[in-house]
mmCIF file with all atom_site columns, C-alpha atoms and ligand atoms in Angstrom:
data_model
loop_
_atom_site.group_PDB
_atom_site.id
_atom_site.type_symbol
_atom_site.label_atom_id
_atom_site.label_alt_id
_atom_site.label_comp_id
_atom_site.label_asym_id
_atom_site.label_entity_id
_atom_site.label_seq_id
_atom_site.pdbx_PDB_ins_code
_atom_site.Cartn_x
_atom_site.Cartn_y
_atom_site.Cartn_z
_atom_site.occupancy
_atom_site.B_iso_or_equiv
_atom_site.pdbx_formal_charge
_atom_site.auth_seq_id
_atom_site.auth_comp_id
_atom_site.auth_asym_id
_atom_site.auth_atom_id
_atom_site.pdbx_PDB_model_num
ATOM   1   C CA . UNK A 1 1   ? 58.844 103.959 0.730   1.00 0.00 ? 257  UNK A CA 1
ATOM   2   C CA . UNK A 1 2   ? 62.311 102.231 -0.058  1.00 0.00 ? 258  UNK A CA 1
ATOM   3   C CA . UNK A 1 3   ? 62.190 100.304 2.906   1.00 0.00 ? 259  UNK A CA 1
ATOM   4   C CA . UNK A 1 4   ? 59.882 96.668  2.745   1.00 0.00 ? 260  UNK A CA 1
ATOM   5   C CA . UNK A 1 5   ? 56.693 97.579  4.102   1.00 0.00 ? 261  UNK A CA 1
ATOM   6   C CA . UNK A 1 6   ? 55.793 95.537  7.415   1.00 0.00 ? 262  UNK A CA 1
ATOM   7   C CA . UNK A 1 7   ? 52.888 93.314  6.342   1.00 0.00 ? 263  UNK A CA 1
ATOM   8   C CA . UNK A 1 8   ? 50.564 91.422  8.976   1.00 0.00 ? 264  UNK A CA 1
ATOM   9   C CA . UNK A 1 9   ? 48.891 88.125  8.318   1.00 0.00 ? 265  UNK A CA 1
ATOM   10  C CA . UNK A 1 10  ? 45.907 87.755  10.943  1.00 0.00 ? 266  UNK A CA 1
ATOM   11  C CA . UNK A 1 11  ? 47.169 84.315  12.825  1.00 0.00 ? 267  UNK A CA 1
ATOM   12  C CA . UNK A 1 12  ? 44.043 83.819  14.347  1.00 0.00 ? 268  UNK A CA 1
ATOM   13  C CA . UNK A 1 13  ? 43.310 79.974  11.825  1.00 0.00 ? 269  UNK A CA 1
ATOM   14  C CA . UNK A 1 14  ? 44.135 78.875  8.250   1.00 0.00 ? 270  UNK A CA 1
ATOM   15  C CA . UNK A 1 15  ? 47.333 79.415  6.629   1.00 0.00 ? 271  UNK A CA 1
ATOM   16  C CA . UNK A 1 16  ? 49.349 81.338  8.099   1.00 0.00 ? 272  UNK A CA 1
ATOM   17  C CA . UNK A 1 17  ? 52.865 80.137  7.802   1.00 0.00 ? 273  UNK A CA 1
ATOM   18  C CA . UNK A 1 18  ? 52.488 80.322  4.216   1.00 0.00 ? 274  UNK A CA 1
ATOM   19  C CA . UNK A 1 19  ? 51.666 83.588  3.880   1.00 0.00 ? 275  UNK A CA 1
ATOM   20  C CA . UNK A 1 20  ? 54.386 84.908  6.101   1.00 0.00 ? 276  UNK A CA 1
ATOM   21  C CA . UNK A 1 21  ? 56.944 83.180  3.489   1.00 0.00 ? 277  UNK A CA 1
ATOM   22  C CA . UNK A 1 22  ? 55.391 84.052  1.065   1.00 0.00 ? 278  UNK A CA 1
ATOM   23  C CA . UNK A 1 23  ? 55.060 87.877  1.650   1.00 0.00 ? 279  UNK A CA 1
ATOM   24  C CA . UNK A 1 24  ? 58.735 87.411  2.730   1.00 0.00 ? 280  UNK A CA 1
ATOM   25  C CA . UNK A 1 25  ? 59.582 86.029  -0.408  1.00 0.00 ? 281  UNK A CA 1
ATOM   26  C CA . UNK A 1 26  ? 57.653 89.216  -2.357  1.00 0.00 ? 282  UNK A CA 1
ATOM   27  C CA . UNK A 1 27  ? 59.831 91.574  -0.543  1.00 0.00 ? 283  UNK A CA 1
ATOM   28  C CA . UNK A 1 28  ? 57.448 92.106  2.696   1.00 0.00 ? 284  UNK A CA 1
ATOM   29  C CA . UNK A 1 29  ? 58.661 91.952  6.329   1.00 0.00 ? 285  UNK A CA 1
ATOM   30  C CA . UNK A 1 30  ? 56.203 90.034  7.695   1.00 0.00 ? 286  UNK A CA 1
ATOM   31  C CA . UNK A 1 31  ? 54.863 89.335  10.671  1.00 0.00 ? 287  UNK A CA 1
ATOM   32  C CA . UNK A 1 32  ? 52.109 87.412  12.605  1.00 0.00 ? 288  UNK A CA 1
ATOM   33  C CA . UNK A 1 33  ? 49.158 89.557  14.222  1.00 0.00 ? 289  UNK A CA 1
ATOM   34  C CA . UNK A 1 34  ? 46.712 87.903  16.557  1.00 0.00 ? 290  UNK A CA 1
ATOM   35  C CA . UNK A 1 35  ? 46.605 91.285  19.160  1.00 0.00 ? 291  UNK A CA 1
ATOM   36  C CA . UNK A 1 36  ? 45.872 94.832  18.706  1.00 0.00 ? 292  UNK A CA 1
ATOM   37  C CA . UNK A 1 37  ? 49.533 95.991  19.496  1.00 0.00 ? 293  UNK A CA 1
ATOM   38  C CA . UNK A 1 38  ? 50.388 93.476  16.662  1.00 0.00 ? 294  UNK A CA 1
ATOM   39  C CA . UNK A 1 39  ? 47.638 94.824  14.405  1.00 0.00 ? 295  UNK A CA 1
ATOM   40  C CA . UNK A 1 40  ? 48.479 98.121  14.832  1.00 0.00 ? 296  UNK A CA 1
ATOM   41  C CA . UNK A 1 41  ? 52.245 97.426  14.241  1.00 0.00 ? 297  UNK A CA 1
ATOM   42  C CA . UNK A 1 42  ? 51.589 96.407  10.605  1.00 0.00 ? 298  UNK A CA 1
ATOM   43  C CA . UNK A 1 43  ? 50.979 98.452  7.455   1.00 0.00 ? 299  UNK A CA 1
ATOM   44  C CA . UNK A 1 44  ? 49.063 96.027  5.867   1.00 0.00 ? 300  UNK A CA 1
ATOM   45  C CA . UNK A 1 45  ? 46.862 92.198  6.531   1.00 0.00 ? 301  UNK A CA 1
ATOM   46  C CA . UNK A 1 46  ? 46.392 89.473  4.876   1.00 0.00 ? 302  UNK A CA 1
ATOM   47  C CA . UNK A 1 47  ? 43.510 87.390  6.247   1.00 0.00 ? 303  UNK A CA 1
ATOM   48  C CA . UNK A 1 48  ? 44.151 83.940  5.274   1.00 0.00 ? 304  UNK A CA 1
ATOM   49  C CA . UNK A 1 49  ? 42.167 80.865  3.835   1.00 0.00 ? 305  UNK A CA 1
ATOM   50  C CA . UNK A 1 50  ? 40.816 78.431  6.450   1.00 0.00 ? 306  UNK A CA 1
ATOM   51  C CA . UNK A 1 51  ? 37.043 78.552  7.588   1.00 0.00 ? 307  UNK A CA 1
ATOM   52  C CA . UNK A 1 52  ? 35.761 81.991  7.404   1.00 0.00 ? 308  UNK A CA 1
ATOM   53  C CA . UNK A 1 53  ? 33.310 80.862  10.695  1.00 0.00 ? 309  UNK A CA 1
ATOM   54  C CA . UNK A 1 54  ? 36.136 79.438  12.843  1.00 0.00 ? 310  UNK A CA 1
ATOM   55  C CA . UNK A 1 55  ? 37.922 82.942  11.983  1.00 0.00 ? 311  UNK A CA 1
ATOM   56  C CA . UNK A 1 56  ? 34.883 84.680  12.648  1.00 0.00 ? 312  UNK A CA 1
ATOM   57  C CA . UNK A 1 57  ? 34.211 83.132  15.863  1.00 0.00 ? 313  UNK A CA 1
ATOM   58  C CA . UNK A 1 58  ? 37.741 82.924  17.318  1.00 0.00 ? 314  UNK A CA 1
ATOM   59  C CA . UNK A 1 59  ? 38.261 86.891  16.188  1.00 0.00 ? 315  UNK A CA 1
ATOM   60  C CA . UNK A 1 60  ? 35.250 87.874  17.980  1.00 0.00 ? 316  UNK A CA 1
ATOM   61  C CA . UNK A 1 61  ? 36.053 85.575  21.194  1.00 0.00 ? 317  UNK A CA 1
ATOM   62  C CA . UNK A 1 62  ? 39.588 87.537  20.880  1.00 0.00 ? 318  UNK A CA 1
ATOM   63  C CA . UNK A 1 63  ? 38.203 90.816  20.722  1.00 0.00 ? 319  UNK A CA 1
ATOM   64  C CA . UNK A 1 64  ? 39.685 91.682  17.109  1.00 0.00 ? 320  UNK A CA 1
ATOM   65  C CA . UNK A 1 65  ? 37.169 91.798  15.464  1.00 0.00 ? 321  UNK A CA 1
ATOM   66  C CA . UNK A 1 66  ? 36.291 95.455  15.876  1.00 0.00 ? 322  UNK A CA 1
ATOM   67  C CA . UNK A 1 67  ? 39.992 96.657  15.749  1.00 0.00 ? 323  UNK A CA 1
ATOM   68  C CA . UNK A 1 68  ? 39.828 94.644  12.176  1.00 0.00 ? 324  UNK A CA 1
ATOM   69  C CA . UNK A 1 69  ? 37.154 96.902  10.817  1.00 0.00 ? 325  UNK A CA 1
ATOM   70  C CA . UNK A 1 70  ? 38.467 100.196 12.528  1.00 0.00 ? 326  UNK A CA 1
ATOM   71  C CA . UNK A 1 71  ? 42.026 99.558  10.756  1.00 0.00 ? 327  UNK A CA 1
ATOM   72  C CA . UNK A 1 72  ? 40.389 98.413  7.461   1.00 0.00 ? 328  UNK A CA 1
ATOM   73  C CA . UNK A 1 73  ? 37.525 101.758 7.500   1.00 0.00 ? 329  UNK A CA 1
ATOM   74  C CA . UNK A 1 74  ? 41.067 104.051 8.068   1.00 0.00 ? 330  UNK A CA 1
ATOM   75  C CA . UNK A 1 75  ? 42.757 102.743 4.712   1.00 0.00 ? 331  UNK A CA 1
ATOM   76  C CA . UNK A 1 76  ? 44.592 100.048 5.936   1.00 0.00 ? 332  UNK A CA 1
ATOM   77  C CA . UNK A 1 77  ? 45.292 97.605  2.368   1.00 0.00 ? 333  UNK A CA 1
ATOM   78  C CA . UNK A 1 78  ? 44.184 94.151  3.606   1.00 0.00 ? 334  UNK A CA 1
ATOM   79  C CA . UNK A 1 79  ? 44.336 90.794  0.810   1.00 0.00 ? 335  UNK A CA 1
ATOM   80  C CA . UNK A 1 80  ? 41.971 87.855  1.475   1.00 0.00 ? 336  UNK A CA 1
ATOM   81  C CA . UNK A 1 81  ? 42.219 84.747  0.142   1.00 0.00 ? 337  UNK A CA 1
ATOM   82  C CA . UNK A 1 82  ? 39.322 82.615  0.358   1.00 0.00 ? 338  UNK A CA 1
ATOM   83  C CA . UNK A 1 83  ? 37.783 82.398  3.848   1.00 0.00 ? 339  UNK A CA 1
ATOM   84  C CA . UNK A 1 84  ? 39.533 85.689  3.986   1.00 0.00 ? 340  UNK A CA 1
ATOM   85  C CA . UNK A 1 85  ? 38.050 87.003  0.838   1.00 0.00 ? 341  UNK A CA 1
ATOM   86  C CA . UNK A 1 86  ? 34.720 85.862  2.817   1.00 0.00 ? 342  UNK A CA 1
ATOM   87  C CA . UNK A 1 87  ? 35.574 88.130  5.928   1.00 0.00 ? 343  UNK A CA 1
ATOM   88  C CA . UNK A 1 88  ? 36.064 90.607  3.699   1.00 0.00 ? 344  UNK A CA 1
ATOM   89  C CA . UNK A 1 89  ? 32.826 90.649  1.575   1.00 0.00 ? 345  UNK A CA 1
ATOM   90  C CA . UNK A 1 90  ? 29.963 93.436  2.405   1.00 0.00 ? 346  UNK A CA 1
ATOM   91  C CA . UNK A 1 91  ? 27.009 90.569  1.316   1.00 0.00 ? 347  UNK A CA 1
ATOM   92  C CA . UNK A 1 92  ? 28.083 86.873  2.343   1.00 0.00 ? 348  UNK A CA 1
ATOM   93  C CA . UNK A 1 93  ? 25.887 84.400  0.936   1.00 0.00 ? 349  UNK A CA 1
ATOM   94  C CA . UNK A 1 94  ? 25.311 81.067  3.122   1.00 0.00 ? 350  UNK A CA 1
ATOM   95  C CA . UNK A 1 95  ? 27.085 82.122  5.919   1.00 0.00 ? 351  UNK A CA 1
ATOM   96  C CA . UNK A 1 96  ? 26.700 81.190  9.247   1.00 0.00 ? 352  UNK A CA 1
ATOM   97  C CA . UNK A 1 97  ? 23.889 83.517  10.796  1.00 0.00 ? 353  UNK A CA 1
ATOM   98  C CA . UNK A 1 98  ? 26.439 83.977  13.774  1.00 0.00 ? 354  UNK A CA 1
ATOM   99  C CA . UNK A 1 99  ? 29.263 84.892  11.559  1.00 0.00 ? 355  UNK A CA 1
ATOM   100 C CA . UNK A 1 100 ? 30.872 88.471  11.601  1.00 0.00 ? 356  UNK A CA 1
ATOM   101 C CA . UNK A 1 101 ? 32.739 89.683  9.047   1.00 0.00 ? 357  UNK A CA 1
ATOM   102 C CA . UNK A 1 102 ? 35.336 92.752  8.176   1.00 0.00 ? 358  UNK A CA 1
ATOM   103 C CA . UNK A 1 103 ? 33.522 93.652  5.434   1.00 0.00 ? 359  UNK A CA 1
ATOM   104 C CA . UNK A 1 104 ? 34.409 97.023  3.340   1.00 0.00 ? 360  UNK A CA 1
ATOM   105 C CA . UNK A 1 105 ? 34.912 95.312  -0.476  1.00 0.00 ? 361  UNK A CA 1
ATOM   106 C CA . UNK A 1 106 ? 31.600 95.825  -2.087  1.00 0.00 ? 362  UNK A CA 1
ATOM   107 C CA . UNK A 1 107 ? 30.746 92.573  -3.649  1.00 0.00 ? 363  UNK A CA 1
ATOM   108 C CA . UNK A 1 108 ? 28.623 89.592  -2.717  1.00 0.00 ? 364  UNK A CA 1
ATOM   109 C CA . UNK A 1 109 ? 30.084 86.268  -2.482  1.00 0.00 ? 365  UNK A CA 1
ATOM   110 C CA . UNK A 1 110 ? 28.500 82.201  -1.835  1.00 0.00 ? 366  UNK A CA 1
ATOM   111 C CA . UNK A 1 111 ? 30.616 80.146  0.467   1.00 0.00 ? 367  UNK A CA 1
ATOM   112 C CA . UNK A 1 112 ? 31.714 76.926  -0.682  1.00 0.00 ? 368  UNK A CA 1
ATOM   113 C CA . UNK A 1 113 ? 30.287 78.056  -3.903  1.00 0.00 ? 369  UNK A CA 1
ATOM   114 C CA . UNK A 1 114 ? 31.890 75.299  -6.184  1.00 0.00 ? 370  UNK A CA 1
ATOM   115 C CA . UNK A 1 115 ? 30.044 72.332  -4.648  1.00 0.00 ? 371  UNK A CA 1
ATOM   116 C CA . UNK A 1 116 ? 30.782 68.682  -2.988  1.00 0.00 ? 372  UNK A CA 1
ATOM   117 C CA . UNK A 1 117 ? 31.759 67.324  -6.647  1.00 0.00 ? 373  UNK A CA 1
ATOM   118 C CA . UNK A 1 118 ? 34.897 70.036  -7.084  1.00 0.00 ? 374  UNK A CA 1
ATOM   119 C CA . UNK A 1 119 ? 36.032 70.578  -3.873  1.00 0.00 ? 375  UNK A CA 1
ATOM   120 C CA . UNK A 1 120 ? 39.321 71.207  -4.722  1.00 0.00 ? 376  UNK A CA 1
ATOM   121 C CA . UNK A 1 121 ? 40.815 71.463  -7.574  1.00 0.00 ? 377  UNK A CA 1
ATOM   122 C CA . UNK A 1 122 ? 43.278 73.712  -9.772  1.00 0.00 ? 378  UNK A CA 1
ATOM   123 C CA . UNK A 1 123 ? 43.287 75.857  -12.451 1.00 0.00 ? 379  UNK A CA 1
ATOM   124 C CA . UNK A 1 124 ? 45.247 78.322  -14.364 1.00 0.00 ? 380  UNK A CA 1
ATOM   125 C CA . UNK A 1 125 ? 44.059 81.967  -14.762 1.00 0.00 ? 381  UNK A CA 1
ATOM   126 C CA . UNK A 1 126 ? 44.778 85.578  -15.962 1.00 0.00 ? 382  UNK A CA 1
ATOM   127 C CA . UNK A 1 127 ? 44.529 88.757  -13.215 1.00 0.00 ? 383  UNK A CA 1
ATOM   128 C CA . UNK A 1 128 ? 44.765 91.454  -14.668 1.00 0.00 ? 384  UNK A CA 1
ATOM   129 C CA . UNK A 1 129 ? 47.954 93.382  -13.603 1.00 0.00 ? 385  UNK A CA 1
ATOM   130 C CA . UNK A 1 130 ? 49.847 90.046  -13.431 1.00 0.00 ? 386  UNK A CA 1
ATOM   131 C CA . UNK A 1 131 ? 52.260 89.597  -16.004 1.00 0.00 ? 387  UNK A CA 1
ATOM   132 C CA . UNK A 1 132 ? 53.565 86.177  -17.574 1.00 0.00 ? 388  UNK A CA 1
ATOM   133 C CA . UNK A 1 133 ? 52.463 82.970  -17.469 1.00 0.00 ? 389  UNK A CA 1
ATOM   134 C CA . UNK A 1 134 ? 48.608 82.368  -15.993 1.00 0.00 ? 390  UNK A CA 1
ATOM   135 C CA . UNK A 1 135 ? 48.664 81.871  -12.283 1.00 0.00 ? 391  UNK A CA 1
ATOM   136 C CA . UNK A 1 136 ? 48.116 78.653  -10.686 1.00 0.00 ? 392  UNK A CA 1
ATOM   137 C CA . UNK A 1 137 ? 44.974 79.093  -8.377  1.00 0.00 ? 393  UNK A CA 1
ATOM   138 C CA . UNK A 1 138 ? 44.554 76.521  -6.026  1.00 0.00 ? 394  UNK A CA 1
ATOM   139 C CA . UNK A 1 139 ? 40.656 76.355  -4.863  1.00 0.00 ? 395  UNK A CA 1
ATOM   140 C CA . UNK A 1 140 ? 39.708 74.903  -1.913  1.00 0.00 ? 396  UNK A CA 1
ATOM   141 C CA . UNK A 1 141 ? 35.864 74.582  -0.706  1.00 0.00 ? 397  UNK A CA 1
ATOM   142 C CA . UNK A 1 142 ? 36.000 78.297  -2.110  1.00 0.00 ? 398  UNK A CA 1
ATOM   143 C CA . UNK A 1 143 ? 33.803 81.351  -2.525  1.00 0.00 ? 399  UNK A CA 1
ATOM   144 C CA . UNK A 1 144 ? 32.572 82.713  -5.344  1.00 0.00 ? 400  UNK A CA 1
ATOM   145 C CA . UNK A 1 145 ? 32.204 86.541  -6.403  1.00 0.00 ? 401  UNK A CA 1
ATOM   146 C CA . UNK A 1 146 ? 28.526 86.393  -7.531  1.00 0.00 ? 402  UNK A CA 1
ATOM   147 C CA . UNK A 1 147 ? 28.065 90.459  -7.660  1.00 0.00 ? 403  UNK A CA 1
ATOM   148 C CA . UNK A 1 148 ? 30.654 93.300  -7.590  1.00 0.00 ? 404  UNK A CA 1
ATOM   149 C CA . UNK A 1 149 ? 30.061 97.440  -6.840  1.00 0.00 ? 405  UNK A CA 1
ATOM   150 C CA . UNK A 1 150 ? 30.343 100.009 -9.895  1.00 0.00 ? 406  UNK A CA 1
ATOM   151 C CA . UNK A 1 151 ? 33.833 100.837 -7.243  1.00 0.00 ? 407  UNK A CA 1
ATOM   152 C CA . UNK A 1 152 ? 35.038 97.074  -7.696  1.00 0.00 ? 408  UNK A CA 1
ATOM   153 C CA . UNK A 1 153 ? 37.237 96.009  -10.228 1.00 0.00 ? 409  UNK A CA 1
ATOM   154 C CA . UNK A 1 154 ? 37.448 92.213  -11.398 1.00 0.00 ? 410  UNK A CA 1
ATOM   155 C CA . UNK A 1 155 ? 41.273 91.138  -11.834 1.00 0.00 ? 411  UNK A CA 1
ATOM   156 C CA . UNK A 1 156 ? 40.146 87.731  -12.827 1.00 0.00 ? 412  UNK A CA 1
ATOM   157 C CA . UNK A 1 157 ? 37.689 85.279  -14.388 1.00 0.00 ? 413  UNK A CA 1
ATOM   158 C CA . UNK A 1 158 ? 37.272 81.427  -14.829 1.00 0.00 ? 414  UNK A CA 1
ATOM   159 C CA . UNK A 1 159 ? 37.959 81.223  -18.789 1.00 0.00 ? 415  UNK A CA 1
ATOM   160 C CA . UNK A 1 160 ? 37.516 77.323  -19.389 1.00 0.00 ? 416  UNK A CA 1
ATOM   161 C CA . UNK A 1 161 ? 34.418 74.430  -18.291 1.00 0.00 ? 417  UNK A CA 1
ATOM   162 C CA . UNK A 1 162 ? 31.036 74.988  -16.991 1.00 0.00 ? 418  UNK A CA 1
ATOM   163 C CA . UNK A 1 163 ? 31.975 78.004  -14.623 1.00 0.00 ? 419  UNK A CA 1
ATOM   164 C CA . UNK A 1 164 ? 33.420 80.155  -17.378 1.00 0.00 ? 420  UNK A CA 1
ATOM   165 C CA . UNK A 1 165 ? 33.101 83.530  -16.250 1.00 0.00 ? 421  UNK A CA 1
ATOM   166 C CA . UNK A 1 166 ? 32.974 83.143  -12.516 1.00 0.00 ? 422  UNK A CA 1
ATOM   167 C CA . UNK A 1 167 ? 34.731 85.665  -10.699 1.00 0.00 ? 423  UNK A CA 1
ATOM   168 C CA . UNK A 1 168 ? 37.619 84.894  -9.185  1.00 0.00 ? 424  UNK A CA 1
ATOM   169 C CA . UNK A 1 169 ? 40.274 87.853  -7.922  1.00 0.00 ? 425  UNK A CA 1
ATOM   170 C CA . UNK A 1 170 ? 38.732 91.489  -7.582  1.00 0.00 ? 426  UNK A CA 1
ATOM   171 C CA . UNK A 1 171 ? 40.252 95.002  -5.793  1.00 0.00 ? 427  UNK A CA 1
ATOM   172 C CA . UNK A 1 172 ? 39.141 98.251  -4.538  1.00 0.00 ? 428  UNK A CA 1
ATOM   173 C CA . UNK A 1 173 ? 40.975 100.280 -3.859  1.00 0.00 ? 429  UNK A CA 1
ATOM   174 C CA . UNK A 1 174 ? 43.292 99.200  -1.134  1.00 0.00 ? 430  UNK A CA 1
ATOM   175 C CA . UNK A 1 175 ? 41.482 95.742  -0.676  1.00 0.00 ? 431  UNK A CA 1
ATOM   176 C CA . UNK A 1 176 ? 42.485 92.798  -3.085  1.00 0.00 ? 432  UNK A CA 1
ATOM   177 C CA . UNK A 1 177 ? 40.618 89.818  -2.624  1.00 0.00 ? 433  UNK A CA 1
ATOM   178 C CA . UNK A 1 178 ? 41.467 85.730  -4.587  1.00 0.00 ? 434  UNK A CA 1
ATOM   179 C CA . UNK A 1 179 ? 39.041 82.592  -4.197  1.00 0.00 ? 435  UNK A CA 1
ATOM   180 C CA . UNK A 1 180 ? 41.942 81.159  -4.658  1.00 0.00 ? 436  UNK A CA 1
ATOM   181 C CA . UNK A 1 181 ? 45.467 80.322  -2.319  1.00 0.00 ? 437  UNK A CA 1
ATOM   182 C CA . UNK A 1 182 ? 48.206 81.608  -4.162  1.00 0.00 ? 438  UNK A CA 1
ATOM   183 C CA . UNK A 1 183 ? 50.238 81.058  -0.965  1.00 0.00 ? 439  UNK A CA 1
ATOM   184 C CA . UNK A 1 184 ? 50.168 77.139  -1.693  1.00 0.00 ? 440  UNK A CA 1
ATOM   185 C CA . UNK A 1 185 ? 51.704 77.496  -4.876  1.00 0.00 ? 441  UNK A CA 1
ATOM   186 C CA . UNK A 1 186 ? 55.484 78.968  -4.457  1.00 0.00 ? 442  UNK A CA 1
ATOM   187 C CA . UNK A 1 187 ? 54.052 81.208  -6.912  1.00 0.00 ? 443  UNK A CA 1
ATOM   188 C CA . UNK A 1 188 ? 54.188 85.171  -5.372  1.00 0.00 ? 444  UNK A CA 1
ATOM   189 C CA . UNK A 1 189 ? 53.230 87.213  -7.882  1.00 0.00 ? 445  UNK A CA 1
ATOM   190 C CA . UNK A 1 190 ? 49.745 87.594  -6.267  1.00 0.00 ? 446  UNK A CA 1
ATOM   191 C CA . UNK A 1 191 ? 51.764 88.616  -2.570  1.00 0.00 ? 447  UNK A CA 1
ATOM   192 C CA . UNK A 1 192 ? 53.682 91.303  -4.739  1.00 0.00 ? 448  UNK A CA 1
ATOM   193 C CA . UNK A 1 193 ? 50.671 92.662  -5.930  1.00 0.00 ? 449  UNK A CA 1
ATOM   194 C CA . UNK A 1 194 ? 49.737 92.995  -2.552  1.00 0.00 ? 450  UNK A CA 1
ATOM   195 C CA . UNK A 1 195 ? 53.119 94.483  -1.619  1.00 0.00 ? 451  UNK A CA 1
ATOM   196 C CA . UNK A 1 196 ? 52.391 96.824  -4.234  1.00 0.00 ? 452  UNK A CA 1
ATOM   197 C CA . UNK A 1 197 ? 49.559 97.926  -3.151  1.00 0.00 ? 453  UNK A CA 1
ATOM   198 C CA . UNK A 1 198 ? 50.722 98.346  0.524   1.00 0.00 ? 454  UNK A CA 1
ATOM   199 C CA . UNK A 1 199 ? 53.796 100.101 -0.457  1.00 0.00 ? 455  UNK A CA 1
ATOM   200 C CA . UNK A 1 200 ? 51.558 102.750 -2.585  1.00 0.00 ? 456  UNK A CA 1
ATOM   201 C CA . UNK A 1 201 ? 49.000 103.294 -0.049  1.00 0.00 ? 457  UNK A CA 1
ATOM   202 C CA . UNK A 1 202 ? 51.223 103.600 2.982   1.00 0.00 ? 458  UNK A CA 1
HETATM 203 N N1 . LIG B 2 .   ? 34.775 77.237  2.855   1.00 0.00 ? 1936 LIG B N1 1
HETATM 204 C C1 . LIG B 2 .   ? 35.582 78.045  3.725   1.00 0.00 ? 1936 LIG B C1 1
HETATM 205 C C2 . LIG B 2 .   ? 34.786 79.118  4.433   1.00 0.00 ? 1936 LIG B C2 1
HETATM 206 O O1 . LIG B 2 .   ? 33.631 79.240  4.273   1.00 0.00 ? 1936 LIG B O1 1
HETATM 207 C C3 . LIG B 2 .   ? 36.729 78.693  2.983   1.00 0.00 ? 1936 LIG B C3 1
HETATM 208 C C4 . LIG B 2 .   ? 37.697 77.666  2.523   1.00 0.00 ? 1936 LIG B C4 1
HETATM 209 C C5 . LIG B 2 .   ? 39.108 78.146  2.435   1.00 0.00 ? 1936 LIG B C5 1
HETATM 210 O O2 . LIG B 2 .   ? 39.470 79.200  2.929   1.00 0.00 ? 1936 LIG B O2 1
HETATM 211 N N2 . LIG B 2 .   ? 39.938 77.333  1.848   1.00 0.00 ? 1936 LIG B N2 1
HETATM 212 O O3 . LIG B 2 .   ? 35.357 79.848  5.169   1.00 0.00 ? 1936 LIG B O3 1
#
């Protein structure tokens, strides 16, 4: 594929806008989906940060929540970060009993994992595949990856304080999840990735 791939980001809550300029900025046409015809328009999704059980809810209420798994169980490369890396998870620990979820990336993660004391904060770390520098991951009342597949590889770890070796970034195939919002730091390299991965599965 020469041309840039058309890449969605669901619009439903969360961070949107920075997604979109940041996929742009990674080579992406990029659009926003919040309907089927929009969903099916795309080549690949990001599901944004926000609250995974406002996305949950309002997806549901909009009847996308269905369409979301259909696309994702026919191949189509989707990228969560955070709440998104929640609606992606097969095993969600402390969710909402309500909440529904994409699902399809075989690893079990704990909402708001980090606790009250570090509710945000920032930190630099490797992913694997991710030249340069370490990225700047920006964690907001984020998940945690506290079990991955044998299918599931982890692109990145915590390396420094009391949560060394927390997991971070994983992918499977076509689905790339982050705890993190690289979309907050002008940083792309994690939306090229992603771009990557979209143009090679398309
Ligand atoms: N804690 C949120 C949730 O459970 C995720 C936070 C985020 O996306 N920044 O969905």
């Amino acid at each position: 594929m020469t041309q840039a791939p058309i890449i969605g980001v669901l619009a439903i809550q969360g961070g949107v806008r920075e997604h979109l300029a940041s996929l742009q900025a990674a080579g992406a046409t990029a659009v926003a989906v919040n309907s089927l015809n929009e969903l099916l328009a795309v080549q690949g999704l990001v599901i944004p940060g926000g609250e995974s059980t406002v996305i949950s809810k309002l997806a549901i209420d909009d009847g996308l929540i269905q369409p979301l798994r259909e696309a994702r169980g026919q191949g189509m490369p989707m990228y969560g970060s955070c709440a998104g890396m929640i609606m992606l998870a097969d095993r969600v620990l402390d969710a909402r009993p309500d909440q529904e979820f994409i699902s399809g990336l075989d690893i079990s993660v704990r909402r708001n994992a980090f606790g009250r004391q570090v509710d945000s904060f920032e930190m630099d770390v490797k992913v694997q595949g991710i030249g340069g520098t370490p990225f700047p991951a920006v964690f907001i009342r984020a998940p945690w990856v506290e079990a991955v597949g044998s299918e599931v590889q982890v692109l990145s770890t915590i390396t420094a304080g009391p949560r060394t070796g927390t997991i971070v970034a994983v992918q499977q195939g076509p689905l790339l999840a982050t705890s993190f919002h690289p979309e907050l730091t002008g940083d792309v390299r994690i939306h090229a990735t992603f771009v990557e991965l979209v143009r090679h599965y398309a």
